[in-house]
Short mmCIF file of C-alpha atoms in Angstrom, two decimals:
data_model
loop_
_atom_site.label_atom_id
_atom_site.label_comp_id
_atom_site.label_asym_id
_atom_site.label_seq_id
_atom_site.Cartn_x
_atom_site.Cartn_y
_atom_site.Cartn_z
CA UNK A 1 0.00 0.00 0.00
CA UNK A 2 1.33 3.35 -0.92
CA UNK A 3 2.28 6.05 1.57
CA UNK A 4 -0.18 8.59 -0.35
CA UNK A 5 -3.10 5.77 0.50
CA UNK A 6 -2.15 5.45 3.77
CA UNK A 7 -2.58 9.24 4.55
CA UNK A 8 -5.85 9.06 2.62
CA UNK A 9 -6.96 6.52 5.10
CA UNK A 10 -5.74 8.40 8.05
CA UNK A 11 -7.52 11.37 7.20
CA UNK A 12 -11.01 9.60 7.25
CA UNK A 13 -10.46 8.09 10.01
CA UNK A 14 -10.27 11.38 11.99
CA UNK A 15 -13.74 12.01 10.38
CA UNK A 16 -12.49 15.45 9.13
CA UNK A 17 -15.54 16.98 7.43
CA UNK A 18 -13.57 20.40 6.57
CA UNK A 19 -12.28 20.15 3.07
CA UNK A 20 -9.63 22.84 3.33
CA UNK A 21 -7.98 20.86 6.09
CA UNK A 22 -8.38 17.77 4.54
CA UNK A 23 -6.31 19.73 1.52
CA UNK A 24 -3.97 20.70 4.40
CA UNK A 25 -3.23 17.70 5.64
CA UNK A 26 -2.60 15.76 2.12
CA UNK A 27 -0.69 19.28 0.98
CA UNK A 28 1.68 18.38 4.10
CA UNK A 29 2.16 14.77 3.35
CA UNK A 30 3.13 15.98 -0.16
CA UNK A 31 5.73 18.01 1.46
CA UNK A 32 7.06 14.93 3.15
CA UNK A 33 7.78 13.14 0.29
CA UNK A 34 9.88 16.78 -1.05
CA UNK A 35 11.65 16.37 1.77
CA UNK A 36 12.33 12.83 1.27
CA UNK A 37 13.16 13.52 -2.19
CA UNK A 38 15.65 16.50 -1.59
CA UNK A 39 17.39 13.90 1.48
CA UNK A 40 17.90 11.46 -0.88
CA UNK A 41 19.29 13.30 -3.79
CA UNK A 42 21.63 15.23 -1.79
CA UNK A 43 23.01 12.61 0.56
CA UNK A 44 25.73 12.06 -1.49
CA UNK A 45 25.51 14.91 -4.39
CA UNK A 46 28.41 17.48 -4.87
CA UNK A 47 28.23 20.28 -7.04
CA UNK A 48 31.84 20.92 -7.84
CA UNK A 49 32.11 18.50 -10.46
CA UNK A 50 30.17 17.83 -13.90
CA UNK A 51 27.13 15.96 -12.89
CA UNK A 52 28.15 13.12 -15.96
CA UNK A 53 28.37 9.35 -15.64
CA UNK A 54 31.38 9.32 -18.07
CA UNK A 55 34.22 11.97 -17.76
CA UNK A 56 35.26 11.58 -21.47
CA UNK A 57 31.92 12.57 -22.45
CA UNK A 58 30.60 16.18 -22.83
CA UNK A 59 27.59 18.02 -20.79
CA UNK A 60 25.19 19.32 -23.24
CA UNK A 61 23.83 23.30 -22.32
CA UNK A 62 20.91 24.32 -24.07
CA UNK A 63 20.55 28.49 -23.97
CA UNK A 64 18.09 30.51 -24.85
CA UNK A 65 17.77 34.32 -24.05
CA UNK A 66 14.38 36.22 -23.96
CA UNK A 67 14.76 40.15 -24.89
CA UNK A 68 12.46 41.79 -22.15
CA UNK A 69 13.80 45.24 -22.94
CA UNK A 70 16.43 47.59 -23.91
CA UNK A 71 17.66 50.26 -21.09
CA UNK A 72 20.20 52.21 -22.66
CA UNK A 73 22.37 52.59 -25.56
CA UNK A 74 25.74 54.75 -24.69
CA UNK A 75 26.94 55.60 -28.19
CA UNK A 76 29.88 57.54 -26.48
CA UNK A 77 31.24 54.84 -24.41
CA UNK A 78 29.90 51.63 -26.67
CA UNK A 79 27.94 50.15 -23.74
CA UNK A 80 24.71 48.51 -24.29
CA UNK A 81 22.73 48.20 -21.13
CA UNK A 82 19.66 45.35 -21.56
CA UNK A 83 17.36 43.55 -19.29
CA UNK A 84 17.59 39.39 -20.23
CA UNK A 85 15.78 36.49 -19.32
CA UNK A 86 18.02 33.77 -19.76
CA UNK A 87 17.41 29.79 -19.59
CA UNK A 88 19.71 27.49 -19.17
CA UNK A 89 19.04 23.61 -19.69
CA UNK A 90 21.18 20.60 -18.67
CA UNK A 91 20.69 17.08 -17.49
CA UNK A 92 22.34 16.04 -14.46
CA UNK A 93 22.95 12.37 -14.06
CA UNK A 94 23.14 12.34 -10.42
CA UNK A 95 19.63 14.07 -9.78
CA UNK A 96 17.10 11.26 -10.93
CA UNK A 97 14.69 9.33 -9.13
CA UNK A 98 11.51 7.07 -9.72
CA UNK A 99 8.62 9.26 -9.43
CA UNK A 100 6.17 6.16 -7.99
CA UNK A 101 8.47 6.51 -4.98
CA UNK A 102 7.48 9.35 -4.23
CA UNK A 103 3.69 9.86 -4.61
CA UNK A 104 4.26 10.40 -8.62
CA UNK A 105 6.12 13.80 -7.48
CA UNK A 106 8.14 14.69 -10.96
CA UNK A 107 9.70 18.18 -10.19
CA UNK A 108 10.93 20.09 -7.88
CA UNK A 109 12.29 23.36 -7.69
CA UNK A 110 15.62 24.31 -5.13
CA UNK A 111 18.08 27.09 -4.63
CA UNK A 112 20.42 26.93 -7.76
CA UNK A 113 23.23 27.12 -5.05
CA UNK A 114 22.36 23.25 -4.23
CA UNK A 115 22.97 22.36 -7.32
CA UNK A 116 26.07 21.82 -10.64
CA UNK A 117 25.73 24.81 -12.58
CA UNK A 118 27.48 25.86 -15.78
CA UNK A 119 29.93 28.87 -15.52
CA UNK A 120 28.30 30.51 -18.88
CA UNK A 121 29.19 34.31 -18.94
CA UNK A 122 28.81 37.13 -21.47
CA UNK A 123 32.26 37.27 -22.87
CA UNK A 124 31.83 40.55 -23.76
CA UNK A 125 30.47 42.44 -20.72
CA UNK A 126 31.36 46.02 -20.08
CA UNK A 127 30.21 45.82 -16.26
CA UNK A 128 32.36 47.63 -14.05
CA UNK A 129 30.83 45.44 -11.15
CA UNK A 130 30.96 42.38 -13.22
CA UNK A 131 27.23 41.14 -11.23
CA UNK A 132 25.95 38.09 -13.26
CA UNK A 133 22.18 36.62 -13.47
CA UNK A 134 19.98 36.33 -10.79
CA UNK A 135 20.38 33.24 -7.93
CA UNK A 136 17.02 31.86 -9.03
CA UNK A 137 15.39 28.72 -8.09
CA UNK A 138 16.41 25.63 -10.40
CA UNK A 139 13.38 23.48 -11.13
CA UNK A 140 14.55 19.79 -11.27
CA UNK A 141 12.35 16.70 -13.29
CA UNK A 142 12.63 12.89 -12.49
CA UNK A 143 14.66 12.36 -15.34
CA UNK A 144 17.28 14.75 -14.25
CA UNK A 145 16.69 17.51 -16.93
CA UNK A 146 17.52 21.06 -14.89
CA UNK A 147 15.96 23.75 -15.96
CA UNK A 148 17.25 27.15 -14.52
CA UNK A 149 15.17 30.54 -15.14
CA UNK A 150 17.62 33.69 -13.89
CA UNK A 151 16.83 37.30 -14.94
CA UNK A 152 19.45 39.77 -15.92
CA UNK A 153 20.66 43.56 -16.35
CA UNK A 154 23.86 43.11 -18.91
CA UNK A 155 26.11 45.60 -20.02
CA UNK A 156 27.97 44.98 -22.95
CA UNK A 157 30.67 46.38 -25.42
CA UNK A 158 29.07 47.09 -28.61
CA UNK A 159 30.99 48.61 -31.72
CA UNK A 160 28.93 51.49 -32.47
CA UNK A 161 29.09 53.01 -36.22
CA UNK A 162 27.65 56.61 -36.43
CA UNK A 163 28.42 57.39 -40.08
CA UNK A 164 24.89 57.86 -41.15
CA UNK A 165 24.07 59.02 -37.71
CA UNK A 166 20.57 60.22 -36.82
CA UNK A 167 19.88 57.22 -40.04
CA UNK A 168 21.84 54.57 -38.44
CA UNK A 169 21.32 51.17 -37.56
CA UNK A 170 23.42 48.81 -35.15
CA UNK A 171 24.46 45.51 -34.63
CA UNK A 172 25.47 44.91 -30.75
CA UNK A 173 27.00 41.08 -30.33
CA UNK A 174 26.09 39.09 -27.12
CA UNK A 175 28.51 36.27 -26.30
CA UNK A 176 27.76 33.81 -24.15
CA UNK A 177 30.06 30.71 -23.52
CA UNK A 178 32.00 28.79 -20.92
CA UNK A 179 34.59 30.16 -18.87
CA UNK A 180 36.89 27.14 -17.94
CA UNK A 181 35.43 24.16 -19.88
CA UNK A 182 36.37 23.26 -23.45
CA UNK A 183 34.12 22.45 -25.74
CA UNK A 184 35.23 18.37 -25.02
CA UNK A 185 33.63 18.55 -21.39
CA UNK A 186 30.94 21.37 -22.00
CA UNK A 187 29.16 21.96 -25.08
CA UNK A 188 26.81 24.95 -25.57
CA UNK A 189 23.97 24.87 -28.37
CA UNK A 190 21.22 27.75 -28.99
CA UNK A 191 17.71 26.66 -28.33
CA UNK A 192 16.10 28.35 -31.01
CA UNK A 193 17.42 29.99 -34.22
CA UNK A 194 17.03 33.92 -32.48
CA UNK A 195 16.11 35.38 -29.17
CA UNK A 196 12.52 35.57 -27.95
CA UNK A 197 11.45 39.33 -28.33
CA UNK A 198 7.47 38.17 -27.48
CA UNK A 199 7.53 39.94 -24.05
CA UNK A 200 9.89 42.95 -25.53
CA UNK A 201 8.79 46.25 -24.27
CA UNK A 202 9.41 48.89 -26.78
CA UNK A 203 12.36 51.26 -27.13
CA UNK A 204 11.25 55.44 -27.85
CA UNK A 205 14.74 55.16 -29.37
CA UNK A 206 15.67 51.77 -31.11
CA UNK A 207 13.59 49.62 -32.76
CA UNK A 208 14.39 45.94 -32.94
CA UNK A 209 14.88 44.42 -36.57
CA UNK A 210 15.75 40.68 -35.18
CA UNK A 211 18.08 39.10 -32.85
CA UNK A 212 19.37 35.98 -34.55
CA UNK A 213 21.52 33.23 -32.77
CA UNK A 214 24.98 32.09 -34.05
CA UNK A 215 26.59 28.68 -32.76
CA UNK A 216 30.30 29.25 -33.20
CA UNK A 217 33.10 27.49 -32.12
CA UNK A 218 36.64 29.14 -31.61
CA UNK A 219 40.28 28.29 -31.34
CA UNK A 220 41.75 30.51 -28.76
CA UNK A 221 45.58 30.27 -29.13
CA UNK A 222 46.30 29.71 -25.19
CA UNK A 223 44.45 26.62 -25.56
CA UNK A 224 44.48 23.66 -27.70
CA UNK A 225 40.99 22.34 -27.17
CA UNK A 226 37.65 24.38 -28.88
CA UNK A 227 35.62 26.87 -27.21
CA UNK A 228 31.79 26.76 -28.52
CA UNK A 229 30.05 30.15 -27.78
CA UNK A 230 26.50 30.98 -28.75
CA UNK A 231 26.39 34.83 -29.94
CA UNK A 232 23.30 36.69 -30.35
CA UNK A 233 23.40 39.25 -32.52
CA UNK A 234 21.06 42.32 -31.67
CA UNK A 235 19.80 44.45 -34.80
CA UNK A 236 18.58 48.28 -34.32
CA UNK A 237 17.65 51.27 -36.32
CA UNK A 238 17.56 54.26 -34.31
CA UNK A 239 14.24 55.87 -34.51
CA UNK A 240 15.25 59.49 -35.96
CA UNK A 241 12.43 61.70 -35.59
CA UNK A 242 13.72 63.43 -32.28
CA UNK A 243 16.61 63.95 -33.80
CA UNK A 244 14.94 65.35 -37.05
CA UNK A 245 13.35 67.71 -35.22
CA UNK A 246 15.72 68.91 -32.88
CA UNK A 247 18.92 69.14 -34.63
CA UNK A 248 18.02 68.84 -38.10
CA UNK A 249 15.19 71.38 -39.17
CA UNK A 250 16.28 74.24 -37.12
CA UNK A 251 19.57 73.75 -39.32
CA UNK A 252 18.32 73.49 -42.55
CA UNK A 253 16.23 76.68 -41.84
CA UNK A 254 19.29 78.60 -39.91
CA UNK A 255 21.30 77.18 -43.71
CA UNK A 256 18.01 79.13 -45.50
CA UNK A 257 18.85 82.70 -43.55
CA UNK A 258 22.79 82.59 -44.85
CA UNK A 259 21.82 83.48 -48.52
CA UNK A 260 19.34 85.82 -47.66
CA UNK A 261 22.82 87.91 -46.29
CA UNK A 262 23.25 88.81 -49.47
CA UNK A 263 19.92 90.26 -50.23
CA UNK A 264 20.73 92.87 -47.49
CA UNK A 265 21.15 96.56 -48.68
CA UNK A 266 24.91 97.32 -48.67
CA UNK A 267 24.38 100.04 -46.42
CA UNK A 268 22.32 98.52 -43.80
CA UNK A 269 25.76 97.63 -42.04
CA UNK A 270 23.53 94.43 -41.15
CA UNK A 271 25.36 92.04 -43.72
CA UNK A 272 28.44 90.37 -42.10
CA UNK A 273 26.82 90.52 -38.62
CA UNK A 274 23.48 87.61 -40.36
CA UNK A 275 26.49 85.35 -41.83
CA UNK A 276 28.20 85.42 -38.02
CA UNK A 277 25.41 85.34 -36.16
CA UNK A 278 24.07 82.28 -38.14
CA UNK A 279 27.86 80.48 -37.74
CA UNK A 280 27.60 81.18 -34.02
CA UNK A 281 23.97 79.55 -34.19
CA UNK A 282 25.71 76.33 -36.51
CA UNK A 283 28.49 76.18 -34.31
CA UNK A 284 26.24 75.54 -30.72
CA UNK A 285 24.45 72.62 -32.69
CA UNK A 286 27.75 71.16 -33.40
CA UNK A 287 28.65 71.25 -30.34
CA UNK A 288 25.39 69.36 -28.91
CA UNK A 289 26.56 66.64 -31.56
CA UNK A 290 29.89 66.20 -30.71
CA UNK A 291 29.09 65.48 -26.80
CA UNK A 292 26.71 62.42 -27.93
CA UNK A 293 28.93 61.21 -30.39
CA UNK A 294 31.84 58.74 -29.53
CA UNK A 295 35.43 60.18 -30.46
CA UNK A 296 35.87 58.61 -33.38
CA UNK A 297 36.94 58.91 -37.29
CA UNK A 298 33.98 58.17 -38.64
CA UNK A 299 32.50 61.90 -39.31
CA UNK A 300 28.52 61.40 -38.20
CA UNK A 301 26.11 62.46 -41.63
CA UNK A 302 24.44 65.10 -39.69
CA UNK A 303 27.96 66.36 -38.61
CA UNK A 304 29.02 66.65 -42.42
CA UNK A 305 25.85 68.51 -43.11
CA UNK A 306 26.74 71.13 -40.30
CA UNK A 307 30.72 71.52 -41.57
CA UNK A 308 29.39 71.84 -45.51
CA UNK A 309 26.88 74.02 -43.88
CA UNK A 310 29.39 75.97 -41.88
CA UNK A 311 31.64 76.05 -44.82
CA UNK A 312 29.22 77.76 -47.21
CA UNK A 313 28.52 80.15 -44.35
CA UNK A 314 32.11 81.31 -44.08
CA UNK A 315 32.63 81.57 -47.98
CA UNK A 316 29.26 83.19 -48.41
CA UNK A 317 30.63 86.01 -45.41
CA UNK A 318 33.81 86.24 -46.94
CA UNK A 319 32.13 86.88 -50.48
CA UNK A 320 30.08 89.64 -48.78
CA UNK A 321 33.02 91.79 -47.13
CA UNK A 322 34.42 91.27 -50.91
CA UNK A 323 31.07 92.93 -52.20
CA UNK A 324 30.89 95.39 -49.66
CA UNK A 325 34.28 96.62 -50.81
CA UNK A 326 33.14 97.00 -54.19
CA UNK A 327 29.95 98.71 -53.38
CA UNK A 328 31.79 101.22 -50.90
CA UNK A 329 34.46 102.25 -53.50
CA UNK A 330 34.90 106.08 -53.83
CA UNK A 331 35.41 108.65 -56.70
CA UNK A 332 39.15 108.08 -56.73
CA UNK A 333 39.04 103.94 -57.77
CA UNK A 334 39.87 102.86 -61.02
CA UNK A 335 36.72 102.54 -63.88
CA UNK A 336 35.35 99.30 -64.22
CA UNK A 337 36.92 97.11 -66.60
CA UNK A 338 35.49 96.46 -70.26
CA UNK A 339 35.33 93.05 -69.28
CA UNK A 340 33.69 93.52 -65.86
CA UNK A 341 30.72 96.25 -68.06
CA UNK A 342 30.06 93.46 -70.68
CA UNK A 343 30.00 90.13 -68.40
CA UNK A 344 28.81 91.57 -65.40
CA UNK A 345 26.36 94.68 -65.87
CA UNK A 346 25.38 93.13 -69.51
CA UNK A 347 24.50 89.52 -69.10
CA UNK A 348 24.49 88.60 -65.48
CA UNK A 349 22.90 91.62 -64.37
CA UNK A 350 19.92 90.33 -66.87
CA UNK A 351 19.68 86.83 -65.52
CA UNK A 352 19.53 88.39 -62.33
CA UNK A 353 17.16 90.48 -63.37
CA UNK A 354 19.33 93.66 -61.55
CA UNK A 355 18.51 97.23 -63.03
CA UNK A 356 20.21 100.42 -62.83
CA UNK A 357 21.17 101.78 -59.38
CA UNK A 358 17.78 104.29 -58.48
CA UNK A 359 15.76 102.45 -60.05
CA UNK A 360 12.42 101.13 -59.91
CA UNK A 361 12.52 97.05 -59.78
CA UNK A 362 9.21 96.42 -60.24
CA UNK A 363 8.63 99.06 -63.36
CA UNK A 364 12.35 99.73 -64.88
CA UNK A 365 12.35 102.78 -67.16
CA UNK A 366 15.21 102.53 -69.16
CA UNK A 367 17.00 105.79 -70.68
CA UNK A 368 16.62 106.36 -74.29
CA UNK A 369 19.13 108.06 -75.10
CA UNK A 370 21.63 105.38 -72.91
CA UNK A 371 24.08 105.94 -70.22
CA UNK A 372 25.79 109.48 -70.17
CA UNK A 373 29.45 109.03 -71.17
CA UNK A 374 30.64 111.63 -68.76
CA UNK A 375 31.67 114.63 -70.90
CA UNK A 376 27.84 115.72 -70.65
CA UNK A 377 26.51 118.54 -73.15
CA UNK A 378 27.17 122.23 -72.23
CA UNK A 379 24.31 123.98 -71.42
CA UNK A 380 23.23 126.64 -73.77
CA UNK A 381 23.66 129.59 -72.07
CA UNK A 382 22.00 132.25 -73.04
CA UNK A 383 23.25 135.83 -72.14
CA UNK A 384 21.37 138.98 -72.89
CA UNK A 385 24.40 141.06 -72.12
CA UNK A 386 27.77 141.08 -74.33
CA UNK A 387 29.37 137.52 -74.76
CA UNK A 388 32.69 139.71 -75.11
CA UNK A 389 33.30 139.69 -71.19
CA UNK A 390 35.98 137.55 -69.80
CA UNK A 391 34.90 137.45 -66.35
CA UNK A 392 31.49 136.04 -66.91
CA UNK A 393 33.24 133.84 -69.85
CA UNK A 394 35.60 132.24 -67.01
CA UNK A 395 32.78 131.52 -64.46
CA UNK A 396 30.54 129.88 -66.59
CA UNK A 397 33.42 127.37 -67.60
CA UNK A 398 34.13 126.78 -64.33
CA UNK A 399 30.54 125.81 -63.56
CA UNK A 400 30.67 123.34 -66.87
CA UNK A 401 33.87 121.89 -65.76
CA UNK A 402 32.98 121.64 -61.73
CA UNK A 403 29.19 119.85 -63.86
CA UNK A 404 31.38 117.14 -65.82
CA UNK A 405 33.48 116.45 -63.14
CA UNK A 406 30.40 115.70 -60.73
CA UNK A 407 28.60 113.89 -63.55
CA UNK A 408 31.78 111.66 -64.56
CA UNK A 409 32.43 110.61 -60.37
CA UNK A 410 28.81 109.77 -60.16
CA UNK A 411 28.62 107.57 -63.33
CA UNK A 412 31.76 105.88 -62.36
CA UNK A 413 30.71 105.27 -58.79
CA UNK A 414 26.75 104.47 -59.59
CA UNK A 415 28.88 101.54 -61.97
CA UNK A 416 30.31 99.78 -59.02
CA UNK A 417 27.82 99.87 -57.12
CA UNK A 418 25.52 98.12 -59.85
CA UNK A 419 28.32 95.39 -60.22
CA UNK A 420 28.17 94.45 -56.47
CA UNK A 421 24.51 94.72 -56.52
CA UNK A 422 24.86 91.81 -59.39
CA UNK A 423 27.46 89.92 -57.73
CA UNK A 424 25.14 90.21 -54.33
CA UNK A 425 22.00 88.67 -56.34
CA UNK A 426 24.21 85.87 -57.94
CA UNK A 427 25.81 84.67 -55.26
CA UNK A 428 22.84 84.87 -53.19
CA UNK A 429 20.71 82.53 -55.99
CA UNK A 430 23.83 80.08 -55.79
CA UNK A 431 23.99 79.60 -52.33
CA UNK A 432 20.20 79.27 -52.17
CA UNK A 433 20.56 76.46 -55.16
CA UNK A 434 23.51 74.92 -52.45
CA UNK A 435 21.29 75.00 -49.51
CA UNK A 436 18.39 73.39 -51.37
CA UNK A 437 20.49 70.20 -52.43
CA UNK A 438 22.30 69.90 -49.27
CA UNK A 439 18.91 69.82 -47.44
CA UNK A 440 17.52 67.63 -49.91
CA UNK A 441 20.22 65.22 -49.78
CA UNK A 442 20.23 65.25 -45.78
CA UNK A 443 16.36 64.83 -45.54
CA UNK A 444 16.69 62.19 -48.27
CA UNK A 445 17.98 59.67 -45.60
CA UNK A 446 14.95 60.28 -43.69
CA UNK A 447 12.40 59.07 -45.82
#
C-alpha cells in the first residue's frame, strides 16, 4: 500500500468533514515526500564537479535568451545596457529518481546554489561590477533535466558606427560561452534559431529588426581544445524623428537665412553681422553633436551637413566683405573694366534680373538716349548782355567743368555699385541652389 493511501486513510479516520484541512493535511504529506526527495538526492551529491556518468563525455547546455527590454544605448562609451531572461538547460545524471516513490512527485524546484551549474558568462560584458544573473530557483524533473530561469541587467561592449548618424542602424553582439570548460567537457547549443522578443517592451529610441543566434566554435591560441560560444546578434535602427526635429530642421532653416545675407542693402551695415550670427547659431548645434557622439573617425552624416553648412557660411561672409568693398568704392578707384561692363552689368545683371542703381525694380524705365558718357553737353547759355566779357566767360566754364566732373564721379561710382549689386544677387541665388540640395540630400535619408 502506498504512503499517499495510507494518509488518505488516516484522514477519514479522523472524520475530518472540513475540506480545506483535509487539503492541508494531504498538501503536508506531499511536502514529506519533497523532503524525502531532496534527502535522498543530496546525501551524497556534490556540485563541484560535472554531474556526468562518463568523464570523457561532454555536458550538453541548451541556452536561450528572452529580450524583455532595452535600457540604454551609450553611443559615447559603446555600452549597451539590456534587461535578459536567460534559460539554461542541462541534465544532471546524479539528480534522478523514480517518481512512484514518491507519490508520482516529478519536479521540484531548489536554490540553484544546491545544485552543478554551468559557468556561462557574457564574454563581452562592459560591467564595471561584473554582477551576473539572478540566484534563481532551479526546477529539477525525475529524469534529471535542470531547468534554470535567472533574470538579468547586462552591459555589454558594442561597436557602435555613427556614419549615417541620426539614419543609423546597429548591430550589438552578445557572447555567451564557458569560462573554464572546453568544448570536449561542455558543449553549448542555442535553443532556437534567435532570441525571444514576445515579451519585448518597446524602445522610444531603437527599434528591434531581429536578434538571430549564431553557434560558433573558436580556437583561442592559449588553448588547444575548442571553445563553442552561442552569440546573439542584436539588430537596431535608431528611430530618428527626435533627432529630425531637434537638430536637423532648425539647421536646414538657420542654412536658409545665410543666402538671404546677401539680399541685405549694402548700407544697412547688417550684412556680415546675419552670416556670423548664423555660424555662431551652426556652431552651438555642433557642439550638442559632438558630446553624444563617440570620439571617433567616422564623421557622423548630420555632422558633415553642419561643416558643408558651416563652410558655405564662411565663404558666403567672406564673399560679402568682398562685395561690400566694391559697393563702398569712392570717386578716386579705377573705372570698371570692359570686361567687368560686358559680363557683369550686360548679361548677369539680366539673368539676375538687376537694373540700374535708383531704379524702380518692379517698373524699370530705361533711358533712351543710354548711359551718359561723362563729358555731358554744355548747357546753352544764353546771355542777354555782351558775350565779349571775360569774367562772366571764365565763371561759366568753371561751372561746366565743376558739372562734368560731378557727372563723370557719379557715373563711375553708380557703376560699381551696380556690379556688387549683381554679384550680391548671384551669389545669393547660388547659395540658395547649395542649400536646397544639401537639405535635400540630408532629408533624403529620412524618408
Amino acid at each position: 500500500m502506498s504512503l499517499s493511501l495510507l494518509w488518505y486513510l488516516e484522514c477519514l479516520r479522523c472524520d475530518m468533514t472540513d475540506v480545506s484541512l483535509l487539503v492541508l493535511v494531504c498538501w503536508c504529506a506531499h511536502g514529506k515526500f519533497a523532503q524525502k526527495l531532496l534527502n535522498d538526492l543530496f546525501a551524497n551529491y556534490t556540485s563541484a564537479l560535472r554531474p556526468v556518468e562518463d568523464t570523457n563525455t561532454a555536458l550538453n547546455v541548451t541556452l536561450q535568451v528572452t529580450l524583455s527590454q532595452i535600457i540604454d544605448m551609450d553611443e559615447r562609451n559603446q555600452i549597451l545596457t539590456a534587461y535578459l531572461w536567460i534559460r539554461r538547460v542541462w541534465v544532471d545524471a546524479h539528480l534522478k529518481w523514480n517518481k512512484n516513490d514518491y507519490d508520482g512527485l516529478d519536479t521540484i524546484r531548489i536554490p540553484s546554489s544546491y545544485v552543478w551549474r554551468p559557468d556561462i558568462v557574457l564574454y563581452n560584458n562592459a560591467d564595471d561590477h561584473f554582477t551576473g544573473p539572478m540566484d534563481t530557483n532551479v526546477v529539477i524533473r525525475h529524469d534529471g533535466k535542470i531547468t534554470w530561469d535567472s533574470p538579468a541587467i547586462t552591459k555589454s561592449s558594442c561597436k557602435v558606427d555613427v556614419s549615417f548618424f541620426p539614419f543609423d542602424a546597429q548591430q550589438c553582439r552578445l557572447t555567451y560561452g564557458s569560462w573554464t570548460y572546453s568544448g570536449n567537457q561542455l558543449d553549448i547549443l542555442n535553443a532556437m534559431e534567435s532570441a525571444d522578443l514576445a515579451d519585448l517592451v518597446e524602445n522610444v529610441e531603437w527599434e528591434v529588426l531581429g536578434m538571430p543566434a549564431k553557434r560558433n566554435i573558436i580556437l583561442y591560441g592559449c588553448c588547444a581544445d575548442p571553445y563553442p560560444d552561442v552569440t546573439y546578434i542584436l539588430k537596431l535602427k535608431r528611430r530618428a524623428s527626435f533627432y529630425v526635429f531637434n537638430l536637423l530642421i532648425p539647421c536646414v532653416m538657420i542654412s536658409f537665412l545665410a543666402p538671404l545675407g546677401f539680399y541685405l542693402p549694402a548700407d544697412s551695415g547688417e550684412k556680415v553681422s546675419l552670416g556670423v550670427t548664423v555660424m555662431l547659431a551652426l556652431t552651438v548645434f555642433q557642439l550638442l553633436v559632438a558630446e553624444i557622439m563617440p570620439p571617433s573617425e567616422n564623421v557622423p552624416l548630420i555632422g558633415k551637413y553642419y561643416i558643408a553648412t558651416m563652410t558655405m557660411i564662411t565663404a558666403s561672409t567672406a564673399l560679402t566683405i568682398f562685395i561690400m568693398n566694391i559697393h563702398h568704392c569712392g570717386p578716386d578707384a579705377k573705372p570698371v573694366p570692359k570686361w567687368a561692363k560686358k559680363v557683369i552689368l550686360q548679361y548677369m545683371a539680366r539673368v539676375c534680373f538687376v537694373y540700374e542703381v535708383g531704379e524702380n525694380c518692379l517698373s524699370p524705365q530705361y533711358r533712351k538716349g543710354g548711359v551718359s558718357d561723362g563729358v555731358g553737353k554744355e548747357r546753352e547759355v544764353s546771355c542777354n548782355t555782351q558775350s565779349n566779357e571775360r569774367q562772366l566767360t571764365r565763371n561759366i566754364e568753371y561751372i561746366a567743368n565743376c558739372y562734368r566732373d560731378q557727372r563723370a564721379t557719379q557715373k563711375k561710382t553708380g557703376e560699381w555699385k551696380k556690379v556688387a549689386k549683381v554679384l550680391d544677387r548671384f551669389f545669393m541665388w547660388i547659395f540658395f541652389i547649395m542649400v536646397f540640395f544639401m537639405s535635400l540630400l540630408i532629408m533624403g535619408k529620412a524618408i
